[in-house]
CSV table of N, CA and C and ligand atoms in Angstrom, one decimal:
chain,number,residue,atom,x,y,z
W,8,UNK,N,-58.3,-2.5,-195.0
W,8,UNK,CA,-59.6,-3.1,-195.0
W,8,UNK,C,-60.7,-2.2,-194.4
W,9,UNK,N,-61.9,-2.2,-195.1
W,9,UNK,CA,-63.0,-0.6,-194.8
W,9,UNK,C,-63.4,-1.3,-193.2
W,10,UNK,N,-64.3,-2.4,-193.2
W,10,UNK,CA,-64.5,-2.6,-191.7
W,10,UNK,C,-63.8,-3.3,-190.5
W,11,UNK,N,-62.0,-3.0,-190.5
W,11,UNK,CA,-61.1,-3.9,-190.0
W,11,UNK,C,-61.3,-3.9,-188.6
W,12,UNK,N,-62.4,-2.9,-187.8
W,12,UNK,CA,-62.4,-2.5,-186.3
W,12,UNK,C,-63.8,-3.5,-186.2
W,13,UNK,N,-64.7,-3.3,-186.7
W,13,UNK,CA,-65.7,-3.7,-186.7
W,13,UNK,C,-66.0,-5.6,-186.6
W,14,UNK,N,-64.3,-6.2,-188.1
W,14,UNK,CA,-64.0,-7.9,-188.3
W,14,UNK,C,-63.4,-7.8,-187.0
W,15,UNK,N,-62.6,-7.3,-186.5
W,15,UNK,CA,-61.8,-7.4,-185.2
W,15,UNK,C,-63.0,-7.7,-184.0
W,16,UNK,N,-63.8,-6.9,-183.5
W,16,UNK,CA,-64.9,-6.9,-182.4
W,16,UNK,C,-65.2,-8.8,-183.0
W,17,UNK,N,-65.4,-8.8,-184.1
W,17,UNK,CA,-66.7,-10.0,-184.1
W,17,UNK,C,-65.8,-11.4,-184.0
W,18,UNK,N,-63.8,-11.2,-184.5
W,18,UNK,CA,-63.4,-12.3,-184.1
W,18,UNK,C,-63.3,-12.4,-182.9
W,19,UNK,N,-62.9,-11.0,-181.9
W,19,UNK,CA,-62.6,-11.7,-180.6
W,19,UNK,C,-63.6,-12.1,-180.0
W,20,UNK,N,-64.9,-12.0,-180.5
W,20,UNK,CA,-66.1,-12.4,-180.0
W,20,UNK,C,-66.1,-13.6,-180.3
W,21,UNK,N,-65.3,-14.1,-180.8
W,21,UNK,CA,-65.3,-16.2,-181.1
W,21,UNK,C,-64.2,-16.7,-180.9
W,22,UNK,N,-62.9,-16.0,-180.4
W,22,UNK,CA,-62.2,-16.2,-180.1
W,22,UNK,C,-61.6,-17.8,-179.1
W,23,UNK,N,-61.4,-19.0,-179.6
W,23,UNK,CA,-61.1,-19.6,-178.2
W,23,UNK,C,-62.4,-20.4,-178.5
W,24,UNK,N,-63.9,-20.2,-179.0
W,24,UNK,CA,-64.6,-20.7,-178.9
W,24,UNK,C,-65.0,-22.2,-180.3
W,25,UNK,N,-65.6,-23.3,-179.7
W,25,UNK,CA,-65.5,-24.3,-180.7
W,25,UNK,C,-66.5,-24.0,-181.9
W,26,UNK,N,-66.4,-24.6,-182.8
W,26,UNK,CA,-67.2,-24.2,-183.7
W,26,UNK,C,-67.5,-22.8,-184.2
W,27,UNK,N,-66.5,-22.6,-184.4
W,27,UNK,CA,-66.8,-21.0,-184.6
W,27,UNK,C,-67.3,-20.4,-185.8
W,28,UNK,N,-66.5,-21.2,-186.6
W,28,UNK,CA,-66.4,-20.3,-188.2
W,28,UNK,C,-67.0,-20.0,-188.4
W,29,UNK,N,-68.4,-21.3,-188.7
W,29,UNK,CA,-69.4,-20.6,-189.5
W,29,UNK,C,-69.9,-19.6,-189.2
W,30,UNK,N,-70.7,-19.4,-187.7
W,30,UNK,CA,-71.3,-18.3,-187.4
W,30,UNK,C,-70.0,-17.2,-187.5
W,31,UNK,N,-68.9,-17.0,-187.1
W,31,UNK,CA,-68.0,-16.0,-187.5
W,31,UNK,C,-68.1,-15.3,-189.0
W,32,UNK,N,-67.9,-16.3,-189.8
W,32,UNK,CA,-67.7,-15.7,-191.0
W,32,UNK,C,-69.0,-15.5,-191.8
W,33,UNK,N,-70.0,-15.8,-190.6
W,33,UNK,CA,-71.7,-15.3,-191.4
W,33,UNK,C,-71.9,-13.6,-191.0
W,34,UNK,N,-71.4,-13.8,-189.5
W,34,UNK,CA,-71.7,-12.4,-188.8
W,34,UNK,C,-70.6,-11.3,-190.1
W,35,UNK,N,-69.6,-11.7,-190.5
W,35,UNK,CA,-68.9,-10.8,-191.3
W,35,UNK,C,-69.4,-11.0,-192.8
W,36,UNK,N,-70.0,-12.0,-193.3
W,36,UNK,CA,-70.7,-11.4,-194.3
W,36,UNK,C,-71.6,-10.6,-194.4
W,37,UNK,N,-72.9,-10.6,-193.2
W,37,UNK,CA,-73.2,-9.8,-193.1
W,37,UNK,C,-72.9,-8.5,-193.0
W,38,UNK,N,-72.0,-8.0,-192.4
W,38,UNK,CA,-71.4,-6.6,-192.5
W,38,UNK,C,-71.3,-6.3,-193.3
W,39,UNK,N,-70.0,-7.1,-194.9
W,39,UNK,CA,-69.4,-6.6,-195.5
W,39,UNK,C,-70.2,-7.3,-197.6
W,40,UNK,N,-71.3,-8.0,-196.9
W,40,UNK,CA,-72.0,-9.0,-197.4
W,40,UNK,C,-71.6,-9.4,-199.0
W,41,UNK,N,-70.3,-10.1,-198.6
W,41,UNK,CA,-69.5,-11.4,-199.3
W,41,UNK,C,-68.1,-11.3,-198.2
W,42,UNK,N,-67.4,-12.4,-198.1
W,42,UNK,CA,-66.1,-12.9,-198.2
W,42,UNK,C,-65.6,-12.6,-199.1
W,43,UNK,N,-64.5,-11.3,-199.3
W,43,UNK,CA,-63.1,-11.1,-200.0
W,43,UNK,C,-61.9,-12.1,-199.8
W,44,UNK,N,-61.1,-12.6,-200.4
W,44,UNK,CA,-59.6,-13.3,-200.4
W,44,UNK,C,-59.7,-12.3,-199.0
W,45,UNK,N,-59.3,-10.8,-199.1
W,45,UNK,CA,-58.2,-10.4,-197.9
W,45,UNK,C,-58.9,-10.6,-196.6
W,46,UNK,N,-60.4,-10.3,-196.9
W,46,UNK,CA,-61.0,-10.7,-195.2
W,46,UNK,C,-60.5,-12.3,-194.7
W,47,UNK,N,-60.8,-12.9,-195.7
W,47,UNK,CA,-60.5,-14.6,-195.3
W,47,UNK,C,-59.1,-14.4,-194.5
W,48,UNK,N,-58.3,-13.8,-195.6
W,48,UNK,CA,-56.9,-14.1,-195.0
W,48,UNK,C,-56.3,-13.4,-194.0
W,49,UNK,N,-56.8,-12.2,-193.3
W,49,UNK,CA,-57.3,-11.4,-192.3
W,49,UNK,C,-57.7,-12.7,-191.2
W,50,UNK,N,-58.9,-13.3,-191.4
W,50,UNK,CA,-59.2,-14.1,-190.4
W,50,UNK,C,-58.7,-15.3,-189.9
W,51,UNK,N,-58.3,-15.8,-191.0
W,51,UNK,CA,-56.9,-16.4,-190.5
W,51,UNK,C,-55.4,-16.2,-190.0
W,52,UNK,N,-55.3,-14.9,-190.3
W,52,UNK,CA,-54.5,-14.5,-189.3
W,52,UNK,C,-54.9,-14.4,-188.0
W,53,UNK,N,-55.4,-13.8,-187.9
W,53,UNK,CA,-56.0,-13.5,-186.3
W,53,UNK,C,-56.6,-14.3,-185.4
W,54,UNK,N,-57.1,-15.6,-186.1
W,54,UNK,CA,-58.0,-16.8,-185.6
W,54,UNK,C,-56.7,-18.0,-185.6
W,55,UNK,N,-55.5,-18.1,-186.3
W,55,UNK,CA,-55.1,-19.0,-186.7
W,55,UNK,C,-55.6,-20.8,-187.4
W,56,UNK,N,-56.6,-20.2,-188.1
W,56,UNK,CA,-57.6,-21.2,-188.7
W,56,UNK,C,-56.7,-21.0,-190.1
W,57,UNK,N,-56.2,-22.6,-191.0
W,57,UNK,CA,-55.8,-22.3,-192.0
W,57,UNK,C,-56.4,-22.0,-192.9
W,58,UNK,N,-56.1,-21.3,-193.8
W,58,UNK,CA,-56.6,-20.1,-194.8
W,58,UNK,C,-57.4,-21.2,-195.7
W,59,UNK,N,-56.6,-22.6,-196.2
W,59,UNK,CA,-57.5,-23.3,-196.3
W,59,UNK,C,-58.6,-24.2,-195.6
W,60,UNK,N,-58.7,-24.0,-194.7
W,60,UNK,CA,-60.1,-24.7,-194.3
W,60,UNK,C,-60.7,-22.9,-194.3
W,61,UNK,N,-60.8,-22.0,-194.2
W,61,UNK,CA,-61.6,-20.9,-194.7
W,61,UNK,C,-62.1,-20.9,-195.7
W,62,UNK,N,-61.3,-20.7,-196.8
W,62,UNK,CA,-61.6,-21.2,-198.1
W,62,UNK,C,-63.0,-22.3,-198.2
W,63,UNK,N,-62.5,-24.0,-197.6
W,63,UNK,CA,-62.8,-24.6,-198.0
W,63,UNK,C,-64.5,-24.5,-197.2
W,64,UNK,N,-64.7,-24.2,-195.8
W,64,UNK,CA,-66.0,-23.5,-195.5
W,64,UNK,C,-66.7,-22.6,-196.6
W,65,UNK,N,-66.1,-21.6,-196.7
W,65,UNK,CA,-66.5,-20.5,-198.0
W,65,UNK,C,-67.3,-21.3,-199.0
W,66,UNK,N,-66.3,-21.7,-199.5
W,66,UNK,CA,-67.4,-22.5,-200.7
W,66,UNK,C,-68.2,-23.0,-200.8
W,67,UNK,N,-68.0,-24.3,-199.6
W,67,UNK,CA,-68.9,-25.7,-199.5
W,67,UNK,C,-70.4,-25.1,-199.3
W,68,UNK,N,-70.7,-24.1,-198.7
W,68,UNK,CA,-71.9,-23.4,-197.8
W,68,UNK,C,-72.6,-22.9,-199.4
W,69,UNK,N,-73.8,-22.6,-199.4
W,69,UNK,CA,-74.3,-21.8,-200.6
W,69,UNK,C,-74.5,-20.5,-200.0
W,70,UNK,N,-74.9,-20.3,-198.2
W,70,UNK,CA,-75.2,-19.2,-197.8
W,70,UNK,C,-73.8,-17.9,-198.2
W,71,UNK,N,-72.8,-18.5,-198.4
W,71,UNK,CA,-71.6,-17.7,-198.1
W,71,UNK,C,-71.3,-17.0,-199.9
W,72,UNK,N,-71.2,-15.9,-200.2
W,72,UNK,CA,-71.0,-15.3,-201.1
W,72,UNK,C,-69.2,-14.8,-201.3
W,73,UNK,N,-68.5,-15.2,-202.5
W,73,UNK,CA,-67.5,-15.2,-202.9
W,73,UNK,C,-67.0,-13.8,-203.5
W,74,UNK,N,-68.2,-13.2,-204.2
W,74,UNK,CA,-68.0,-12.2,-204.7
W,74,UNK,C,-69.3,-10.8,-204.3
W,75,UNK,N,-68.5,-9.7,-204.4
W,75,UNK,CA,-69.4,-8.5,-204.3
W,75,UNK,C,-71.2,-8.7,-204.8
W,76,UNK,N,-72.2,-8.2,-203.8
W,76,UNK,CA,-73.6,-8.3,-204.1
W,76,UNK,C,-73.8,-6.8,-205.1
W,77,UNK,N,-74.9,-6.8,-205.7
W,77,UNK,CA,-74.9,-5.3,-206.4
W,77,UNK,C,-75.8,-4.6,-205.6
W,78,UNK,N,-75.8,-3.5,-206.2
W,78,UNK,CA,-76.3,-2.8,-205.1
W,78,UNK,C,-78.1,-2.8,-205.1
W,79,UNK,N,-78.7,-3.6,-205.6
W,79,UNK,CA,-80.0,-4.2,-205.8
W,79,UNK,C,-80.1,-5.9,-206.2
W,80,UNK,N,-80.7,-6.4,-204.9
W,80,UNK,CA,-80.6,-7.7,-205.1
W,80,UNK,C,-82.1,-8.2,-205.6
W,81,UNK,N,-81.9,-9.2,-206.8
W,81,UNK,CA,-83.7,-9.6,-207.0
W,81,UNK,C,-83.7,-10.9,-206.6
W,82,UNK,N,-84.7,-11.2,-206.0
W,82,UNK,CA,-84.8,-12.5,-205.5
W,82,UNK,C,-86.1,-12.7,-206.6
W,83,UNK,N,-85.7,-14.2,-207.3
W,83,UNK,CA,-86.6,-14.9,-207.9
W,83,UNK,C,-86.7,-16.0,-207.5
W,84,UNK,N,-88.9,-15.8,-207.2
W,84,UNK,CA,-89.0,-17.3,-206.5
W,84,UNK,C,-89.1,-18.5,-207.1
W,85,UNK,N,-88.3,-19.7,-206.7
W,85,UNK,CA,-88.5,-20.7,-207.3
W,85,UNK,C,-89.0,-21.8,-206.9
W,86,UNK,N,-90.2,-21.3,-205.9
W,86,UNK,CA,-90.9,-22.4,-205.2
W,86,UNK,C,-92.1,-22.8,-205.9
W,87,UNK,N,-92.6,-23.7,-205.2
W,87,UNK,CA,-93.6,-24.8,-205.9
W,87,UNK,C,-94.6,-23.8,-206.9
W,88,UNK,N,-95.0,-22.8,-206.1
W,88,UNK,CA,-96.6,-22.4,-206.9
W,88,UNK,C,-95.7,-21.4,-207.6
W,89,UNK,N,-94.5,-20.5,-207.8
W,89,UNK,CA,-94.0,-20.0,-208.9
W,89,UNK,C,-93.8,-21.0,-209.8
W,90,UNK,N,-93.1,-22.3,-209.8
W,90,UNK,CA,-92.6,-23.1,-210.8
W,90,UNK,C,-93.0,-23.3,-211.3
W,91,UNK,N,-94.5,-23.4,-211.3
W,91,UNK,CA,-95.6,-24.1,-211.7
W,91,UNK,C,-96.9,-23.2,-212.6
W,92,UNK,N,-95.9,-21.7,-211.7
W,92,UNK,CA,-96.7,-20.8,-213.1
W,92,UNK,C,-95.3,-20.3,-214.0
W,93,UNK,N,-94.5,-20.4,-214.3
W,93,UNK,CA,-93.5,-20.0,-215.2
W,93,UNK,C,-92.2,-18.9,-214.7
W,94,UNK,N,-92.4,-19.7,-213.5
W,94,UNK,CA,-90.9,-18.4,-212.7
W,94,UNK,C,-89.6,-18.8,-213.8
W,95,UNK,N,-89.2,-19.9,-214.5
W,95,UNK,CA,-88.2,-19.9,-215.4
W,95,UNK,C,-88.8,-18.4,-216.7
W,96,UNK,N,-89.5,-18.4,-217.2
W,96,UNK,CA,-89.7,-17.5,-217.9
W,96,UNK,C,-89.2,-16.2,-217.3
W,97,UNK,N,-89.9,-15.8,-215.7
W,97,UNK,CA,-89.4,-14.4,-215.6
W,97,UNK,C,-88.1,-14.4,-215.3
W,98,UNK,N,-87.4,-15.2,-214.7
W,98,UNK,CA,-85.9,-15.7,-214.5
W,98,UNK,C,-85.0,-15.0,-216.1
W,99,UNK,N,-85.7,-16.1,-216.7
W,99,UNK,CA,-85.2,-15.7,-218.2
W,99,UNK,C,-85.1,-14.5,-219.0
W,100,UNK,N,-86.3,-13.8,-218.1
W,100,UNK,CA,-86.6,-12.2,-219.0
W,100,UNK,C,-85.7,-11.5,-218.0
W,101,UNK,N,-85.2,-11.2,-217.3
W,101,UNK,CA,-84.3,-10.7,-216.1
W,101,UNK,C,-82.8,-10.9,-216.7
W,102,UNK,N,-82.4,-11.9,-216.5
W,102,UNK,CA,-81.2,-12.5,-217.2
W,102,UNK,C,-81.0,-11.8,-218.5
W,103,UNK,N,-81.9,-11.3,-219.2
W,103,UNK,CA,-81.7,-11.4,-220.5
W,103,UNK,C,-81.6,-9.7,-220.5
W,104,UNK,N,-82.4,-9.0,-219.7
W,104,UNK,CA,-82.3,-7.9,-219.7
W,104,UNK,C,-81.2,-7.0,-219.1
W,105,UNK,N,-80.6,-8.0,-218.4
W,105,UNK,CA,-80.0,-7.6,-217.8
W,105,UNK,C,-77.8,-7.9,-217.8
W,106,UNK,N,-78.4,-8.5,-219.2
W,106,UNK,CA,-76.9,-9.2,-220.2
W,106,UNK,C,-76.1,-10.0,-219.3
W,107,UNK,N,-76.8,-11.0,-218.2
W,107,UNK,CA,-76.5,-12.2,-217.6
W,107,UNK,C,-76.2,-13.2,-218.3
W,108,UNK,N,-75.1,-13.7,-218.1
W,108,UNK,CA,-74.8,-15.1,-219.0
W,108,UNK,C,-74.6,-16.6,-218.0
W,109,UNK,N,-74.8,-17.5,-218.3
W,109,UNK,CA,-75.0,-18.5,-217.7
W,109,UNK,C,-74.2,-18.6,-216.8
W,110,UNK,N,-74.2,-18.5,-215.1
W,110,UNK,CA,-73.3,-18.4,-214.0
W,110,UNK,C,-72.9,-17.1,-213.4
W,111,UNK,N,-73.3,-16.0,-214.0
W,111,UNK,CA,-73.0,-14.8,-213.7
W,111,UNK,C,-74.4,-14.6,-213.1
W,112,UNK,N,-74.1,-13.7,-211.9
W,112,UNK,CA,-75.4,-13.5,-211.0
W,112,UNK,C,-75.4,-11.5,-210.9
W,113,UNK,N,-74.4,-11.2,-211.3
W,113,UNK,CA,-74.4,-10.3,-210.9
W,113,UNK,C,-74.1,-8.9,-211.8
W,114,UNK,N,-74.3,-7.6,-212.7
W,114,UNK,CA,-74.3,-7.2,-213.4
W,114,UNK,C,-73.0,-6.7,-213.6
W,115,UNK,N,-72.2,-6.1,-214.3
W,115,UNK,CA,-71.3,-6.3,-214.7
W,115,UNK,C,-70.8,-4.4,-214.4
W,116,UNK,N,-71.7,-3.4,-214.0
W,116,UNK,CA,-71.8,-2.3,-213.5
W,116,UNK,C,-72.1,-2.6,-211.9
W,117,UNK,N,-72.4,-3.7,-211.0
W,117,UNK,CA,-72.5,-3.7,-209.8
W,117,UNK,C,-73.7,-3.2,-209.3
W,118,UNK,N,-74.7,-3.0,-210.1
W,118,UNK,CA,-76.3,-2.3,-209.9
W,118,UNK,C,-77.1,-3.7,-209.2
W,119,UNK,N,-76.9,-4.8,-210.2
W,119,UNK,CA,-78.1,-5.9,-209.8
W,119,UNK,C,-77.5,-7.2,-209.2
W,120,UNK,N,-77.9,-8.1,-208.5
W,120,UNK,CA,-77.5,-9.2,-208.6
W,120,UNK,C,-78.9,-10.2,-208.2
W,121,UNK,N,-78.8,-11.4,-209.1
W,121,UNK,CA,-80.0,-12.0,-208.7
W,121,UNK,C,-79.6,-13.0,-208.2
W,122,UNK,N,-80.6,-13.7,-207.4
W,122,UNK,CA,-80.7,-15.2,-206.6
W,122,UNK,C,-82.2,-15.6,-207.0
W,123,UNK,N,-82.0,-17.3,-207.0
W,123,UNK,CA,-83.3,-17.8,-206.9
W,123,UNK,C,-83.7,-18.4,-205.7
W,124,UNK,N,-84.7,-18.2,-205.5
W,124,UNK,CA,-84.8,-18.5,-204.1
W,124,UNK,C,-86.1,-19.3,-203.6
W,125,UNK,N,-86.8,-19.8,-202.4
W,125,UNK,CA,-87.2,-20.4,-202.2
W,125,UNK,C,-88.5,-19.7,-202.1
W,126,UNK,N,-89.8,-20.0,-202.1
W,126,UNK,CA,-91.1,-19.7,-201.5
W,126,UNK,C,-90.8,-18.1,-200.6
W,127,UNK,N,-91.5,-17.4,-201.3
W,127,UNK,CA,-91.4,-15.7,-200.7
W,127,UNK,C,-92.4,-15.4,-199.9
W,128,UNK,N,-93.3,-16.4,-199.3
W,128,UNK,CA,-94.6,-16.6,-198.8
W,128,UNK,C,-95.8,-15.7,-199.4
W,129,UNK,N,-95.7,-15.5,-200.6
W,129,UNK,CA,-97.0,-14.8,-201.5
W,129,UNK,C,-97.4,-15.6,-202.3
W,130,UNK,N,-97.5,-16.8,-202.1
W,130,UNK,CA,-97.9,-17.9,-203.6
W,130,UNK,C,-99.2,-17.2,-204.0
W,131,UNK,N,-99.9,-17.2,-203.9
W,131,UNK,CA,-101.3,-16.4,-204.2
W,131,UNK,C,-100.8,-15.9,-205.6
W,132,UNK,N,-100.2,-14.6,-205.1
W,132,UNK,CA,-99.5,-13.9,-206.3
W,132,UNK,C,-98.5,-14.4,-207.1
W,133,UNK,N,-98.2,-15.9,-207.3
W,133,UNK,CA,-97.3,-16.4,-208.1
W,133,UNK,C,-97.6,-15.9,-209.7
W,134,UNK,N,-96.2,-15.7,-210.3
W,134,UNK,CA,-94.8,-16.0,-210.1
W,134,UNK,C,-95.0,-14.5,-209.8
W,135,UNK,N,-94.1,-14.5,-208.7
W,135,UNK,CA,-93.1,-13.4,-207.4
W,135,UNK,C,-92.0,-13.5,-207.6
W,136,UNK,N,-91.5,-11.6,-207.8
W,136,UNK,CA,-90.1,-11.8,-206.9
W,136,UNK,C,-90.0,-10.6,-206.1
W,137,UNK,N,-88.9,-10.2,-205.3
W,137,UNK,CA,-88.4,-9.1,-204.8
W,137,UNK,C,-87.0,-8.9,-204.9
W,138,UNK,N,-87.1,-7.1,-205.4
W,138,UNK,CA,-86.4,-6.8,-205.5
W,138,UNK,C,-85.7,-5.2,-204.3
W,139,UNK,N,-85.0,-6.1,-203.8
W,139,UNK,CA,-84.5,-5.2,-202.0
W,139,UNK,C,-86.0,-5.8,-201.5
W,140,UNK,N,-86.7,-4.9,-200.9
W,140,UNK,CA,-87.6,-5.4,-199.7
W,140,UNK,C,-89.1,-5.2,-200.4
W,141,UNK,N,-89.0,-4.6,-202.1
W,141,UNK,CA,-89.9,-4.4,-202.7
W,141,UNK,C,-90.6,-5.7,-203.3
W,142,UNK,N,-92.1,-6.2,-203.5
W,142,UNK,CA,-93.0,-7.3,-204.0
W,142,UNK,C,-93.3,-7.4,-205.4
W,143,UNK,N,-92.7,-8.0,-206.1
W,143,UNK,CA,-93.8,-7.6,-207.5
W,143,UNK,C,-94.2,-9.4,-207.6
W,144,UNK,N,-95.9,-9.5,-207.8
W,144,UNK,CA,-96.4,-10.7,-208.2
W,144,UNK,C,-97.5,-10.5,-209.4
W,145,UNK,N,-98.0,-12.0,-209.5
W,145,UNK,CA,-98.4,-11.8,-210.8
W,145,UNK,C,-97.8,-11.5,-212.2
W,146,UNK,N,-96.6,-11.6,-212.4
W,146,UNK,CA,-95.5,-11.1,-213.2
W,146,UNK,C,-95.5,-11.9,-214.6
W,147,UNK,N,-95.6,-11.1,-215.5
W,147,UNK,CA,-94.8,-11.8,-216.8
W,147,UNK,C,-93.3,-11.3,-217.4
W,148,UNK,N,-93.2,-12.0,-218.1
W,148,UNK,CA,-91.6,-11.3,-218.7
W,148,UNK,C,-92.0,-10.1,-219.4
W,149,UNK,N,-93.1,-9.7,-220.0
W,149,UNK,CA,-93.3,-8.3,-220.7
W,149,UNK,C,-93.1,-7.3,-219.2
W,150,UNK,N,-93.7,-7.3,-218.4
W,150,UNK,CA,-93.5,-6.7,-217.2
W,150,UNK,C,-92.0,-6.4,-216.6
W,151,UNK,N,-91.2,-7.0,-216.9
W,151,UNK,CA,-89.6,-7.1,-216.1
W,151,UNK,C,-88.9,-5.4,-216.8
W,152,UNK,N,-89.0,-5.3,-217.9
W,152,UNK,CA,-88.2,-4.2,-218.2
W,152,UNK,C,-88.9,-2.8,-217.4
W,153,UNK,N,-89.9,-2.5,-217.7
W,153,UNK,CA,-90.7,-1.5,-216.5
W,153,UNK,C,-90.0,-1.5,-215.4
W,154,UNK,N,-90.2,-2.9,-214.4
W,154,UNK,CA,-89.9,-2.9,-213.2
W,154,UNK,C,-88.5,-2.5,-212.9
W,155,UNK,N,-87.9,-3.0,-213.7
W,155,UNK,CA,-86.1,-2.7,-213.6
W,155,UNK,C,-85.7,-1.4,-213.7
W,156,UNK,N,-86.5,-0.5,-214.6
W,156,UNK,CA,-86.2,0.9,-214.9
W,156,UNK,C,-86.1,1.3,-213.6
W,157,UNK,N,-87.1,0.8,-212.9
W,157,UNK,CA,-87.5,1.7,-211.4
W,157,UNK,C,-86.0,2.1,-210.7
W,158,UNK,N,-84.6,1.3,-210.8
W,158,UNK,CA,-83.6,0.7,-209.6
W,158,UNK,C,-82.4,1.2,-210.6
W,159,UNK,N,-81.7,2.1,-209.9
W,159,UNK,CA,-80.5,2.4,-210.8
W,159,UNK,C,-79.8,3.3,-209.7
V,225,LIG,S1,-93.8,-20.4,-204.2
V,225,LIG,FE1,-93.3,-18.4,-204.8
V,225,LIG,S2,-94.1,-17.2,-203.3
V,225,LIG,FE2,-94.5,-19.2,-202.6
């Protein structure tokens, strides 16, 4: 396991303590940003928490990611003043460019992965998204293939 010194520091840092998991297994997504099977099963070894109630945290949460992020994440906003100017359209043109099929978030080379997400606080410039720490507003779907070129 690449960060096994690093998951070690942050269990014994919860070690013994109640409530642990969630923040436990947030601090280690962050690191390694998703839950793999072997980290889980790693942390149940070492925490003696059963593998399924890990699991069953894992899932239940939306915060907690199951599988690998790519290595460019686009956040599409889907709050009030995007929805209301056609954030499903740029959603759509994204997805489409990016040979997303319904439930797949993530590209199939590991370059992109999208989320929809809440209010980006730019409504002004609705429909918004970001992609990494980058802004694009005012957006149409003729716009999305440009922007994507940029990220590879
Ligand atoms: S609703 Fe999209 S930025 Fe606020």
């Amino acid at each position: 396991m690449k960060n096994k010194e690093k998951i070690d520091l942050i269990i014994n840092n919860y070690l013994g303590k109640k409530g642990a998991l969630i923040p436990l297994l947030q601090e280690i997504q962050t690191l390694e940003k998703y839950l793999s099977k072997d980290t889980m099963r790693y942390v149940s070894e070492k925490t003696g928490i059963a593998i399924a109630r890990i699991y069953g945290v894992a899932t239940f949460y939306t915060m907690f990611r199951l599988k690998p992020q790519g290595k460019h994440v686009i956040r599409v906003c889907k709050g009030t003043a995007c929805h209301v100017s056609d954030a499903n359209s740029i959603l759509k043109a994204i997805n489409s460019k990016l040979n997303l099929e319904d439930g797949e978030d993530t590209t199939k080379d590991g370059l992109f992965t999208v989320m929809e997400v809440a209010c980006l606080g730019c409504c002004s410039l609705a429909p918004v998204i970001m992609i990494n720490d980058n802004t694009y507003g005012k957006l149409t779907p003729e716009l999305i293939s440009n922007i994507l070129k940029k990220y590879n």
